[in-house]
Amino acid sequence: MTNSKRIVLSSDHAAIDLRQAVARHIAVQGWDVVDIGPTTTESTHYPKHGQAAAERVASGECSLGIILCGTGQGIMMAANKVKGIRCGVCSDTFSARMIRQHNDANMLSLGARVVGEGLALDIVDAFLTAEFEGGRHATRVDMIEG
Ligand code: RB5
């Protein structure tokens, strides 16, 4: 069963500082943060971190996930390869809200070389406070899942 307030975070080396800022920001909001690293800035490979986080969500261990790399793009592509994952890269709060409301996104991806910390935390808040609207959007999300 999915833990509704448990969220997984992961990144590559390009986004360690922003990932840790996100972790602090949402922990004080009551989220049970599962930060699966990495913890050092040694160069690493975003696909394995995106996949590892996505598997925590797909399994139901975590209800949502936030992943980060330099652009947010590569790690998003890796996460979306895991069945059941709907992850979008957001650089604005409108998109972050809409991927929850219309696309029932269960993961958010951020680019640490694209957005500053202040905007990133606002994007995170927009994503975490929005709710899926269902209805016609559920029909479309079902079509994505196949
Ligand atoms: C790492 O240099 C960079 O390629 C990675 O963080 C990400 O931006 C890939 O999509």
PDB file of N, CA and C in Angstrom, residues 31-108:
ATOM      1  N   TRP A  31       6.555  15.799   5.382  1.00  0.00           N
ATOM      2  CA  TRP A  31       6.823  14.676   4.482  1.00  0.00           C
ATOM      3  C   TRP A  31       7.863  13.743   5.082  1.00  0.00           C
ATOM      4  N   ASP A  32       7.651  12.480   4.926  1.00  0.00           N
ATOM      5  CA  ASP A  32       8.617  11.445   5.306  1.00  0.00           C
ATOM      6  C   ASP A  32       9.547  11.280   4.106  1.00  0.00           C
ATOM      7  N   VAL A  33      10.731  11.883   4.207  1.00  0.00           N
ATOM      8  CA  VAL A  33      11.637  11.978   3.060  1.00  0.00           C
ATOM      9  C   VAL A  33      12.580  10.778   3.021  1.00  0.00           C
ATOM     10  N   VAL A  34      12.537  10.069   1.903  1.00  0.00           N
ATOM     11  CA  VAL A  34      13.467   8.958   1.666  1.00  0.00           C
ATOM     12  C   VAL A  34      14.475   9.466   0.641  1.00  0.00           C
ATOM     13  N   ASP A  35      15.602   9.959   1.136  1.00  0.00           N
ATOM     14  CA  ASP A  35      16.630  10.533   0.265  1.00  0.00           C
ATOM     15  C   ASP A  35      17.648   9.440  -0.046  1.00  0.00           C
ATOM     16  N   ILE A  36      17.624   8.968  -1.288  1.00  0.00           N
ATOM     17  CA  ILE A  36      18.487   7.829  -1.642  1.00  0.00           C
ATOM     18  C   ILE A  36      19.793   8.289  -2.303  1.00  0.00           C
ATOM     19  N   GLY A  37      20.128   9.566  -2.104  1.00  0.00           N
ATOM     20  CA  GLY A  37      21.452  10.039  -2.499  1.00  0.00           C
ATOM     21  C   GLY A  37      21.559  10.320  -3.987  1.00  0.00           C
ATOM     22  N   PRO A  38      22.804  10.419  -4.439  1.00  0.00           N
ATOM     23  CA  PRO A  38      24.078  10.202  -3.742  1.00  0.00           C
ATOM     24  C   PRO A  38      24.429  11.363  -2.806  1.00  0.00           C
ATOM     25  N   THR A  39      25.459  11.145  -1.984  1.00  0.00           N
ATOM     26  CA  THR A  39      25.826  12.149  -0.995  1.00  0.00           C
ATOM     27  C   THR A  39      27.118  12.892  -1.341  1.00  0.00           C
ATOM     28  N   THR A  40      27.862  12.389  -2.312  1.00  0.00           N
ATOM     29  CA  THR A  40      29.096  13.089  -2.684  1.00  0.00           C
ATOM     30  C   THR A  40      28.947  13.669  -4.088  1.00  0.00           C
ATOM     31  N   THR A  41      29.786  14.627  -4.422  1.00  0.00           N
ATOM     32  CA  THR A  41      29.715  15.267  -5.732  1.00  0.00           C
ATOM     33  C   THR A  41      30.545  14.527  -6.788  1.00  0.00           C
ATOM     34  N   GLU A  42      30.998  13.339  -6.448  1.00  0.00           N
ATOM     35  CA  GLU A  42      31.727  12.528  -7.430  1.00  0.00           C
ATOM     36  C   GLU A  42      30.820  12.273  -8.629  1.00  0.00           C
ATOM     37  N   SER A  43      31.381  12.354  -9.834  1.00  0.00           N
ATOM     38  CA  SER A  43      30.569  12.192 -11.039  1.00  0.00           C
ATOM     39  C   SER A  43      29.895  10.826 -11.059  1.00  0.00           C
ATOM     40  N   THR A  44      28.613  10.843 -11.396  1.00  0.00           N
ATOM     41  CA  THR A  44      27.848   9.604 -11.408  1.00  0.00           C
ATOM     42  C   THR A  44      26.916   9.626 -12.620  1.00  0.00           C
ATOM     43  N   HIS A  45      26.060   8.623 -12.734  1.00  0.00           N
ATOM     44  CA  HIS A  45      25.236   8.452 -13.932  1.00  0.00           C
ATOM     45  C   HIS A  45      23.761   8.621 -13.587  1.00  0.00           C
ATOM     46  N   TYR A  46      23.153   9.674 -14.134  1.00  0.00           N
ATOM     47  CA  TYR A  46      21.749   9.974 -13.778  1.00  0.00           C
ATOM     48  C   TYR A  46      20.764   8.843 -14.051  1.00  0.00           C
ATOM     49  N   PRO A  47      20.955   7.992 -15.100  1.00  0.00           N
ATOM     50  CA  PRO A  47      19.919   6.965 -15.324  1.00  0.00           C
ATOM     51  C   PRO A  47      19.706   6.043 -14.135  1.00  0.00           C
ATOM     52  N   LYS A  48      20.786   5.661 -13.453  1.00  0.00           N
ATOM     53  CA  LYS A  48      20.595   4.712 -12.354  1.00  0.00           C
ATOM     54  C   LYS A  48      19.890   5.365 -11.173  1.00  0.00           C
ATOM     55  N   HIS A  49      20.106   6.647 -10.974  1.00  0.00           N
ATOM     56  CA  HIS A  49      19.438   7.334  -9.853  1.00  0.00           C
ATOM     57  C   HIS A  49      17.964   7.604 -10.171  1.00  0.00           C
ATOM     58  N   GLY A  50      17.694   7.909 -11.442  1.00  0.00           N
ATOM     59  CA  GLY A  50      16.296   8.093 -11.838  1.00  0.00           C
ATOM     60  C   GLY A  50      15.521   6.797 -11.733  1.00  0.00           C
ATOM     61  N   GLN A  51      16.126   5.720 -12.177  1.00  0.00           N
ATOM     62  CA  GLN A  51      15.456   4.419 -12.128  1.00  0.00           C
ATOM     63  C   GLN A  51      15.235   3.975 -10.684  1.00  0.00           C
ATOM     64  N   ALA A  52      16.241   4.162  -9.838  1.00  0.00           N
ATOM     65  CA  ALA A  52      16.113   3.736  -8.430  1.00  0.00           C
ATOM     66  C   ALA A  52      14.993   4.476  -7.720  1.00  0.00           C
ATOM     67  N   ALA A  53      14.890   5.777  -7.969  1.00  0.00           N
ATOM     68  CA  ALA A  53      13.807   6.545  -7.343  1.00  0.00           C
ATOM     69  C   ALA A  53      12.455   6.114  -7.902  1.00  0.00           C
ATOM     70  N   ALA A  54      12.402   5.929  -9.205  1.00  0.00           N
ATOM     71  CA  ALA A  54      11.133   5.545  -9.847  1.00  0.00           C
ATOM     72  C   ALA A  54      10.635   4.206  -9.305  1.00  0.00           C
ATOM     73  N   GLU A  55      11.548   3.306  -9.032  1.00  0.00           N
ATOM     74  CA  GLU A  55      11.127   1.987  -8.524  1.00  0.00           C
ATOM     75  C   GLU A  55      10.504   2.098  -7.137  1.00  0.00           C
ATOM     76  N   ARG A  56      10.970   3.070  -6.330  1.00  0.00           N
ATOM     77  CA  ARG A  56      10.356   3.277  -5.001  1.00  0.00           C
ATOM     78  C   ARG A  56       8.915   3.756  -5.138  1.00  0.00           C
ATOM     79  N   VAL A  57       8.654   4.532  -6.180  1.00  0.00           N
ATOM     80  CA  VAL A  57       7.292   5.027  -6.406  1.00  0.00           C
ATOM     81  C   VAL A  57       6.430   3.936  -7.043  1.00  0.00           C
ATOM     82  N   ALA A  58       6.974   3.293  -8.058  1.00  0.00           N
ATOM     83  CA  ALA A  58       6.200   2.256  -8.766  1.00  0.00           C
ATOM     84  C   ALA A  58       5.806   1.116  -7.834  1.00  0.00           C
ATOM     85  N   SER A  59       6.654   0.822  -6.852  1.00  0.00           N
ATOM     86  CA  SER A  59       6.370  -0.279  -5.915  1.00  0.00           C
ATOM     87  C   SER A  59       5.328   0.112  -4.869  1.00  0.00           C
ATOM     88  N   GLY A  60       5.095   1.419  -4.713  1.00  0.00           N
ATOM     89  CA  GLY A  60       4.157   1.893  -3.696  1.00  0.00           C
ATOM     90  C   GLY A  60       4.830   2.232  -2.378  1.00  0.00           C
ATOM     91  N   GLU A  61       6.137   2.009  -2.290  1.00  0.00           N
ATOM     92  CA  GLU A  61       6.848   2.368  -1.053  1.00  0.00           C
ATOM     93  C   GLU A  61       6.722   3.877  -0.793  1.00  0.00           C
ATOM     94  N   CYS A  62       6.766   4.658  -1.862  1.00  0.00           N
ATOM     95  CA  CYS A  62       6.607   6.113  -1.768  1.00  0.00           C
ATOM     96  C   CYS A  62       5.470   6.533  -2.691  1.00  0.00           C
ATOM     97  N   SER A  63       4.728   7.547  -2.267  1.00  0.00           N
ATOM     98  CA  SER A  63       3.605   7.984  -3.106  1.00  0.00           C
ATOM     99  C   SER A  63       4.061   8.897  -4.226  1.00  0.00           C
ATOM    100  N   LEU A  64       5.133   9.640  -3.985  1.00  0.00           N
ATOM    101  CA  LEU A  64       5.634  10.600  -4.960  1.00  0.00           C
ATOM    102  C   LEU A  64       7.158  10.576  -4.964  1.00  0.00           C
ATOM    103  N   GLY A  65       7.744  11.201  -5.976  1.00  0.00           N
ATOM    104  CA  GLY A  65       9.196  11.306  -6.038  1.00  0.00           C
ATOM    105  C   GLY A  65       9.616  12.620  -6.656  1.00  0.00           C
ATOM    106  N   ILE A  66      10.761  13.108  -6.220  1.00  0.00           N
ATOM    107  CA  ILE A  66      11.376  14.286  -6.840  1.00  0.00           C
ATOM    108  C   ILE A  66      12.805  13.923  -7.203  1.00  0.00           C
ATOM    109  N   ILE A  67      13.139  14.121  -8.471  1.00  0.00           N
ATOM    110  CA  ILE A  67      14.463  13.771  -8.960  1.00  0.00           C
ATOM    111  C   ILE A  67      15.080  14.987  -9.629  1.00  0.00           C
ATOM    112  N   LEU A  68      16.389  15.028  -9.607  1.00  0.00           N
ATOM    113  CA  LEU A  68      17.084  16.215 -10.116  1.00  0.00           C
ATOM    114  C   LEU A  68      18.378  15.815 -10.811  1.00  0.00           C
ATOM    115  N   CYS A  69      18.685  16.531 -11.874  1.00  0.00           N
ATOM    116  CA  CYS A  69      20.027  16.453 -12.465  1.00  0.00           C
ATOM    117  C   CYS A  69      20.347  17.853 -12.990  1.00  0.00           C
ATOM    118  N   GLY A  70      21.328  17.991 -13.872  1.00  0.00           N
ATOM    119  CA  GLY A  70      21.699  19.329 -14.319  1.00  0.00           C
ATOM    120  C   GLY A  70      20.534  20.042 -14.994  1.00  0.00           C
ATOM    121  N   THR A  71      19.898  19.361 -15.932  1.00  0.00           N
ATOM    122  CA  THR A  71      18.753  19.934 -16.645  1.00  0.00           C
ATOM    123  C   THR A  71      17.421  19.387 -16.159  1.00  0.00           C
ATOM    124  N   GLY A  72      17.440  18.293 -15.472  1.00  0.00           N
ATOM    125  CA  GLY A  72      16.208  17.575 -15.104  1.00  0.00           C
ATOM    126  C   GLY A  72      15.732  16.643 -16.205  1.00  0.00           C
ATOM    127  N   GLN A  73      16.329  16.743 -17.373  1.00  0.00           N
ATOM    128  CA  GLN A  73      15.817  16.003 -18.539  1.00  0.00           C
ATOM    129  C   GLN A  73      16.255  14.539 -18.558  1.00  0.00           C
ATOM    130  N   GLY A  74      17.537  14.311 -18.376  1.00  0.00           N
ATOM    131  CA  GLY A  74      18.031  12.931 -18.483  1.00  0.00           C
ATOM    132  C   GLY A  74      17.446  12.037 -17.406  1.00  0.00           C
ATOM    133  N   ILE A  75      17.412  12.536 -16.184  1.00  0.00           N
ATOM    134  CA  ILE A  75      16.917  11.701 -15.080  1.00  0.00           C
ATOM    135  C   ILE A  75      15.402  11.480 -15.226  1.00  0.00           C
ATOM    136  N   MET A  76      14.696  12.446 -15.810  1.00  0.00           N
ATOM    137  CA  MET A  76      13.267  12.274 -16.099  1.00  0.00           C
ATOM    138  C   MET A  76      13.069  11.168 -17.129  1.00  0.00           C
ATOM    139  N   MET A  77      13.900  11.149 -18.157  1.00  0.00           N
ATOM    140  CA  MET A  77      13.759  10.121 -19.212  1.00  0.00           C
ATOM    141  C   MET A  77      13.941   8.735 -18.622  1.00  0.00           C
ATOM    142  N   ALA A  78      14.921   8.610 -17.731  1.00  0.00           N
ATOM    143  CA  ALA A  78      15.168   7.303 -17.099  1.00  0.00           C
ATOM    144  C   ALA A  78      13.997   6.898 -16.218  1.00  0.00           C
ATOM    145  N   ALA A  79      13.466   7.831 -15.441  1.00  0.00           N
ATOM    146  CA  ALA A  79      12.347   7.506 -14.539  1.00  0.00           C
ATOM    147  C   ALA A  79      11.124   7.058 -15.321  1.00  0.00           C
ATOM    148  N   ASN A  80      10.879   7.716 -16.450  1.00  0.00           N
ATOM    149  CA  ASN A  80       9.675   7.396 -17.227  1.00  0.00           C
ATOM    150  C   ASN A  80       9.748   6.040 -17.914  1.00  0.00           C
ATOM    151  N   LYS A  81      10.901   5.405 -17.891  1.00  0.00           N
ATOM    152  CA  LYS A  81      11.019   4.042 -18.438  1.00  0.00           C
ATOM    153  C   LYS A  81      10.446   3.003 -17.482  1.00  0.00           C
ATOM    154  N   VAL A  82      10.224   3.387 -16.235  1.00  0.00           N
ATOM    155  CA  VAL A  82       9.682   2.445 -15.236  1.00  0.00           C
ATOM    156  C   VAL A  82       8.161   2.475 -15.331  1.00  0.00           C
ATOM    157  N   LYS A  83       7.564   1.308 -15.487  1.00  0.00           N
ATOM    158  CA  LYS A  83       6.108   1.232 -15.682  1.00  0.00           C
ATOM    159  C   LYS A  83       5.361   1.848 -14.500  1.00  0.00           C
ATOM    160  N   GLY A  84       4.406   2.679 -14.836  1.00  0.00           N
ATOM    161  CA  GLY A  84       3.589   3.310 -13.807  1.00  0.00           C
ATOM    162  C   GLY A  84       4.071   4.692 -13.417  1.00  0.00           C
ATOM    163  N   ILE A  85       5.230   5.084 -13.951  1.00  0.00           N
ATOM    164  CA  ILE A  85       5.777   6.409 -13.604  1.00  0.00           C
ATOM    165  C   ILE A  85       5.354   7.443 -14.638  1.00  0.00           C
ATOM    166  N   ARG A  86       4.894   8.566 -14.114  1.00  0.00           N
ATOM    167  CA  ARG A  86       4.590   9.730 -14.944  1.00  0.00           C
ATOM    168  C   ARG A  86       5.348  10.904 -14.332  1.00  0.00           C
ATOM    169  N   CYS A  87       6.453  11.251 -14.991  1.00  0.00           N
ATOM    170  CA  CYS A  87       7.365  12.271 -14.466  1.00  0.00           C
ATOM    171  C   CYS A  87       7.510  13.397 -15.473  1.00  0.00           C
ATOM    172  N   GLY A  88       7.407  14.637 -15.008  1.00  0.00           N
ATOM    173  CA  GLY A  88       7.628  15.787 -15.870  1.00  0.00           C
ATOM    174  C   GLY A  88       8.717  16.683 -15.318  1.00  0.00           C
ATOM    175  N   VAL A  89       9.462  17.315 -16.232  1.00  0.00           N
ATOM    176  CA  VAL A  89      10.437  18.339 -15.838  1.00  0.00           C
ATOM    177  C   VAL A  89       9.702  19.667 -15.758  1.00  0.00           C
ATOM    178  N   CYS A  90       9.885  20.388 -14.686  1.00  0.00           N
ATOM    179  CA  CYS A  90       9.229  21.696 -14.549  1.00  0.00           C
ATOM    180  C   CYS A  90      10.238  22.779 -14.199  1.00  0.00           C
ATOM    181  N   SER A  91      10.075  23.914 -14.870  1.00  0.00           N
ATOM    182  CA  SER A  91      10.860  25.109 -14.553  1.00  0.00           C
ATOM    183  C   SER A  91       9.936  26.260 -14.177  1.00  0.00           C
ATOM    184  N   ASP A  92       8.650  25.949 -13.994  1.00  0.00           N
ATOM    185  CA  ASP A  92       7.674  26.971 -13.605  1.00  0.00           C
ATOM    186  C   ASP A  92       6.605  26.318 -12.740  1.00  0.00           C
ATOM    187  N   THR A  93       5.944  27.143 -11.941  1.00  0.00           N
ATOM    188  CA  THR A  93       4.960  26.602 -10.996  1.00  0.00           C
ATOM    189  C   THR A  93       3.668  26.173 -11.687  1.00  0.00           C
ATOM    190  N   PHE A  94       3.301  26.844 -12.780  1.00  0.00           N
ATOM    191  CA  PHE A  94       2.066  26.463 -13.486  1.00  0.00           C
ATOM    192  C   PHE A  94       2.169  25.016 -13.974  1.00  0.00           C
ATOM    193  N   SER A  95       3.277  24.693 -14.619  1.00  0.00           N
ATOM    194  CA  SER A  95       3.446  23.324 -15.127  1.00  0.00           C
ATOM    195  C   SER A  95       3.474  22.316 -13.986  1.00  0.00           C
ATOM    196  N   ALA A  96       4.111  22.688 -12.883  1.00  0.00           N
ATOM    197  CA  ALA A  96       4.200  21.763 -11.743  1.00  0.00           C
ATOM    198  C   ALA A  96       2.815  21.448 -11.191  1.00  0.00           C
ATOM    199  N   ARG A  97       1.953  22.461 -11.157  1.00  0.00           N
ATOM    200  CA  ARG A  97       0.583  22.244 -10.679  1.00  0.00           C
ATOM    201  C   ARG A  97      -0.204  21.407 -11.683  1.00  0.00           C
ATOM    202  N   MET A  98      -0.043  21.721 -12.967  1.00  0.00           N
ATOM    203  CA  MET A  98      -0.830  21.045 -13.994  1.00  0.00           C
ATOM    204  C   MET A  98      -0.443  19.582 -14.194  1.00  0.00           C
ATOM    205  N   ILE A  99       0.829  19.241 -14.008  1.00  0.00           N
ATOM    206  CA  ILE A  99       1.171  17.823 -14.194  1.00  0.00           C
ATOM    207  C   ILE A  99       0.564  16.959 -13.099  1.00  0.00           C
ATOM    208  N   ARG A 100       0.221  17.555 -11.958  1.00  0.00           N
ATOM    209  CA  ARG A 100      -0.539  16.812 -10.934  1.00  0.00           C
ATOM    210  C   ARG A 100      -2.035  16.826 -11.300  1.00  0.00           C
ATOM    211  N   GLN A 101      -2.571  17.997 -11.595  1.00  0.00           N
ATOM    212  CA  GLN A 101      -4.026  18.125 -11.798  1.00  0.00           C
ATOM    213  C   GLN A 101      -4.509  17.377 -13.035  1.00  0.00           C
ATOM    214  N   HIS A 102      -3.759  17.427 -14.125  1.00  0.00           N
ATOM    215  CA  HIS A 102      -4.239  16.836 -15.386  1.00  0.00           C
ATOM    216  C   HIS A 102      -3.551  15.529 -15.752  1.00  0.00           C
ATOM    217  N   ASN A 103      -2.291  15.383 -15.375  1.00  0.00           N
ATOM    218  CA  ASN A 103      -1.538  14.201 -15.820  1.00  0.00           C
ATOM    219  C   ASN A 103      -1.305  13.192 -14.713  1.00  0.00           C
ATOM    220  N   ASP A 104      -1.744  13.511 -13.506  1.00  0.00           N
ATOM    221  CA  ASP A 104      -1.538  12.637 -12.342  1.00  0.00           C
ATOM    222  C   ASP A 104      -0.070  12.220 -12.217  1.00  0.00           C
ATOM    223  N   ALA A 105       0.818  13.178 -12.470  1.00  0.00           N
ATOM    224  CA  ALA A 105       2.253  12.887 -12.365  1.00  0.00           C
ATOM    225  C   ALA A 105       2.573  12.419 -10.950  1.00  0.00           C
ATOM    226  N   ASN A 106       3.376  11.381 -10.872  1.00  0.00           N
ATOM    227  CA  ASN A 106       3.798  10.907  -9.552  1.00  0.00           C
ATOM    228  C   ASN A 106       5.268  11.219  -9.271  1.00  0.00           C
ATOM    229  N   MET A 107       5.921  11.861 -10.240  1.00  0.00           N
ATOM    230  CA  MET A 107       7.296  12.309 -10.007  1.00  0.00           C
ATOM    231  C   MET A 107       7.497  13.667 -10.682  1.00  0.00           C
ATOM    232  N   LEU A 108       8.313  14.466 -10.030  1.00  0.00           N
ATOM    233  CA  LEU A 108       8.711  15.784 -10.535  1.00  0.00           C
ATOM    234  C   LEU A 108      10.216  15.771 -10.760  1.00  0.00           C
TER     235      LEU A 108
END
